[in-house]
Coordinates of C-alpha atoms in Angstrom, one line a residue:
X1 CA 39.0 63.8 10.5
X2 CA 39.9 62.1 13.8
X3 CA 38.4 63.5 16.9
X4 CA 39.0 63.7 20.6
X5 CA 36.7 61.0 21.9
X6 CA 37.4 61.4 25.6
X7 CA 39.4 63.6 28.0
X8 CA 40.5 63.2 31.6
X9 CA 41.7 66.1 33.7
X10 CA 43.9 66.0 36.7
X11 CA 44.9 68.5 39.4
X12 CA 42.9 71.4 38.1
X13 CA 44.6 71.4 34.7
X14 CA 41.6 73.1 32.9
X15 CA 41.6 76.0 35.4
X16 CA 45.4 76.2 35.1
X17 CA 45.2 76.4 31.3
X18 CA 42.6 79.1 31.5
X19 CA 44.4 81.1 34.3
X20 CA 47.8 80.9 32.5
X21 CA 46.4 81.9 29.1
X22 CA 47.3 78.6 27.5
X23 CA 44.0 77.9 25.8
X24 CA 45.3 78.8 22.3
X25 CA 48.3 76.4 22.7
X26 CA 46.0 73.6 23.9
X27 CA 43.7 74.3 20.9
X28 CA 46.7 74.0 18.7
X29 CA 47.5 70.5 20.1
X30 CA 43.9 69.5 19.5
X31 CA 44.1 70.7 16.0
X32 CA 47.3 68.8 15.4
X33 CA 45.6 65.6 16.6
X34 CA 42.4 66.1 14.6
X35 CA 43.1 68.1 11.4
X36 CA 44.0 65.2 9.1
X37 CA 42.5 61.9 7.8
X38 CA 42.9 58.8 9.9
X39 CA 41.2 55.8 8.4
X40 CA 41.9 52.3 9.8
X41 CA 40.8 48.8 9.1
X42 CA 38.2 48.2 11.8
X43 CA 39.4 44.7 12.7
X44 CA 41.3 43.7 15.9
X45 CA 45.1 44.3 15.6
X46 CA 44.8 45.1 11.9
X47 CA 46.8 48.4 12.0
X48 CA 50.2 49.4 13.0
X49 CA 50.3 51.9 15.9
X50 CA 53.7 53.1 14.6
X51 CA 52.0 54.4 11.5
X52 CA 49.6 56.5 13.6
X53 CA 52.6 57.7 15.7
X54 CA 54.4 58.8 12.5
X55 CA 51.4 60.7 11.3
X56 CA 51.1 62.6 14.6
X57 CA 54.9 63.3 14.7
X58 CA 54.7 64.7 11.2
X59 CA 51.8 67.0 12.2
X60 CA 53.8 68.4 15.1
X61 CA 56.9 68.9 12.8
X62 CA 54.8 70.9 10.4
X63 CA 53.8 73.4 13.1
X64 CA 56.0 76.2 14.1
X65 CA 57.6 76.2 17.5
X66 CA 57.2 72.6 18.5
X67 CA 60.4 71.0 19.7
X68 CA 61.0 67.2 19.5
X69 CA 62.8 66.0 22.5
X70 CA 65.3 63.1 22.6
X71 CA 64.5 59.6 23.8
X72 CA 64.1 59.6 27.6
X73 CA 62.3 63.0 27.6
X74 CA 59.0 64.5 26.7
X75 CA 58.0 63.9 23.1
X76 CA 57.0 67.4 22.1
X77 CA 57.2 70.7 23.9
X78 CA 56.2 74.3 23.0
X79 CA 56.5 77.5 25.0
X80 CA 54.5 80.6 24.8
X81 CA 55.5 84.0 26.2
X82 CA 52.8 86.2 27.6
X83 CA 53.7 89.6 29.1
X84 CA 57.3 88.4 29.5
X85 CA 56.4 85.2 31.3
X86 CA 57.3 81.9 29.5
X87 CA 54.7 79.2 29.8
X88 CA 55.3 75.7 28.4
X89 CA 53.2 72.6 27.5
X90 CA 54.7 69.1 27.1
X91 CA 53.0 66.4 25.0
X92 CA 53.6 62.7 25.3
X93 CA 52.2 60.5 22.5
X94 CA 51.5 56.9 23.4
X95 CA 49.9 55.2 20.4
X96 CA 52.5 52.5 19.8
X97 CA 55.1 50.6 21.5
X98 CA 55.8 49.8 25.1
X99 CA 52.3 49.3 26.6
X100 CA 52.3 49.7 30.4
X101 CA 56.0 50.6 30.7
X102 CA 55.5 53.4 28.1
X103 CA 52.9 55.2 30.2
X104 CA 54.9 54.9 33.3
X105 CA 57.9 56.4 31.5
X106 CA 55.7 59.2 30.1
X107 CA 54.4 60.0 33.5
X108 CA 58.0 60.0 34.9
X109 CA 59.1 62.4 32.1
X110 CA 56.2 64.8 32.9
X111 CA 56.8 64.6 36.6
X112 CA 60.5 65.5 36.1
X113 CA 59.7 68.4 33.8
X114 CA 57.2 69.7 36.3
X115 CA 59.6 69.4 39.2
X116 CA 62.3 71.4 37.5
X117 CA 59.8 74.0 36.3
X118 CA 60.2 73.3 32.6
X119 CA 56.5 72.8 31.8
X120 CA 53.3 74.1 33.2
X121 CA 50.8 71.6 31.6
X122 CA 51.3 68.0 30.5
X123 CA 49.3 66.2 27.8
X124 CA 49.2 62.5 27.2
X125 CA 47.7 61.4 23.9
X126 CA 46.4 57.8 23.7
X127 CA 44.0 55.9 21.3
X128 CA 40.4 55.7 22.5
X129 CA 39.4 52.3 23.8
X130 CA 37.7 51.6 20.4
X131 CA 40.7 52.7 18.2
X132 CA 43.1 50.9 20.5
X133 CA 41.4 47.6 19.7
X134 CA 42.3 48.1 16.0
X135 CA 46.0 48.8 16.6
X136 CA 48.9 46.4 17.3
X137 CA 52.0 47.3 19.2
X138 CA 50.5 46.9 22.6
X139 CA 49.6 50.6 22.9
X140 CA 47.7 51.6 26.0
X141 CA 44.1 52.8 25.5
X142 CA 42.3 55.6 27.4
X143 CA 41.1 53.2 30.1
X144 CA 44.7 52.0 30.7
X145 CA 46.0 55.6 30.8
X146 CA 43.5 56.6 33.5
X147 CA 44.5 53.5 35.6
X148 CA 48.2 54.3 35.2
X149 CA 47.8 57.9 36.3
X150 CA 46.2 56.6 39.5
X151 CA 48.7 53.7 40.0
X152 CA 51.7 56.1 39.4
X153 CA 50.1 58.5 41.9
X154 CA 50.3 61.2 39.2
X155 CA 46.7 62.5 39.8
X156 CA 48.2 65.5 41.6
X157 CA 50.0 66.7 38.4
X158 CA 48.3 69.1 35.9
X159 CA 47.8 66.5 33.2
X160 CA 45.3 66.3 30.4
X161 CA 44.6 62.9 28.9
X162 CA 43.3 63.1 25.3
X163 CA 41.9 60.0 23.6
X164 CA 41.8 60.1 19.8
X165 CA 39.3 58.3 17.6
X166 CA 39.8 57.6 13.9
X167 CA 37.4 59.0 11.3
X168 CA 36.2 55.7 9.9
X169 CA 37.0 52.5 8.1
X170 CA 39.8 52.3 5.5
X171 CA 42.7 50.1 4.5
X172 CA 45.0 48.7 7.2
X173 CA 47.8 50.9 8.3
X174 CA 51.3 49.4 7.9
X175 CA 52.6 47.3 10.8
X176 CA 56.2 47.3 11.9
X177 CA 57.6 43.8 11.8
X178 CA 60.6 42.7 13.9
X179 CA 63.6 41.3 12.2
X180 CA 63.7 37.5 12.1
X181 CA 67.4 37.5 11.3
X182 CA 69.4 35.0 13.4
X183 CA 73.0 35.7 14.2
X184 CA 75.4 32.8 14.4

């Protein structure tokens, strides 16, 4: 099973999780990220990040209560009601795609959701630095995510960065190829 290789915590997020009673919801996120098989070919750029993204999205879909948001918003969101108070967690998954711009967009989505009171804790999931080397699609790794939080001045938001690591070697994960069709 994959595991959480590294975490980074901002603006007292762990104390906030504990104080608001969100530990079970955070544990559910961690279980979603780790409770399956993730084998990759351990060779630079040998695996498609989109395949990892699809696996994670499928895991969130299987769980009750997780809402997939539209493009331009937080990827996954779930709320928990405790003593009549609604508390929400937003999850951004950044394992494929847009590299630097993706992380800045994710941070903007989280910042907006915090500012309008929609979520109480934000989580960004990225590949570990090791796993990131084996993926294509320009996905940012944990070291990139930490740098982006600082550059975006988002260190004052209650964000938890989680870096996932694969379980071990396996066949390459499918890559997404761009169309080579030429119009004209």
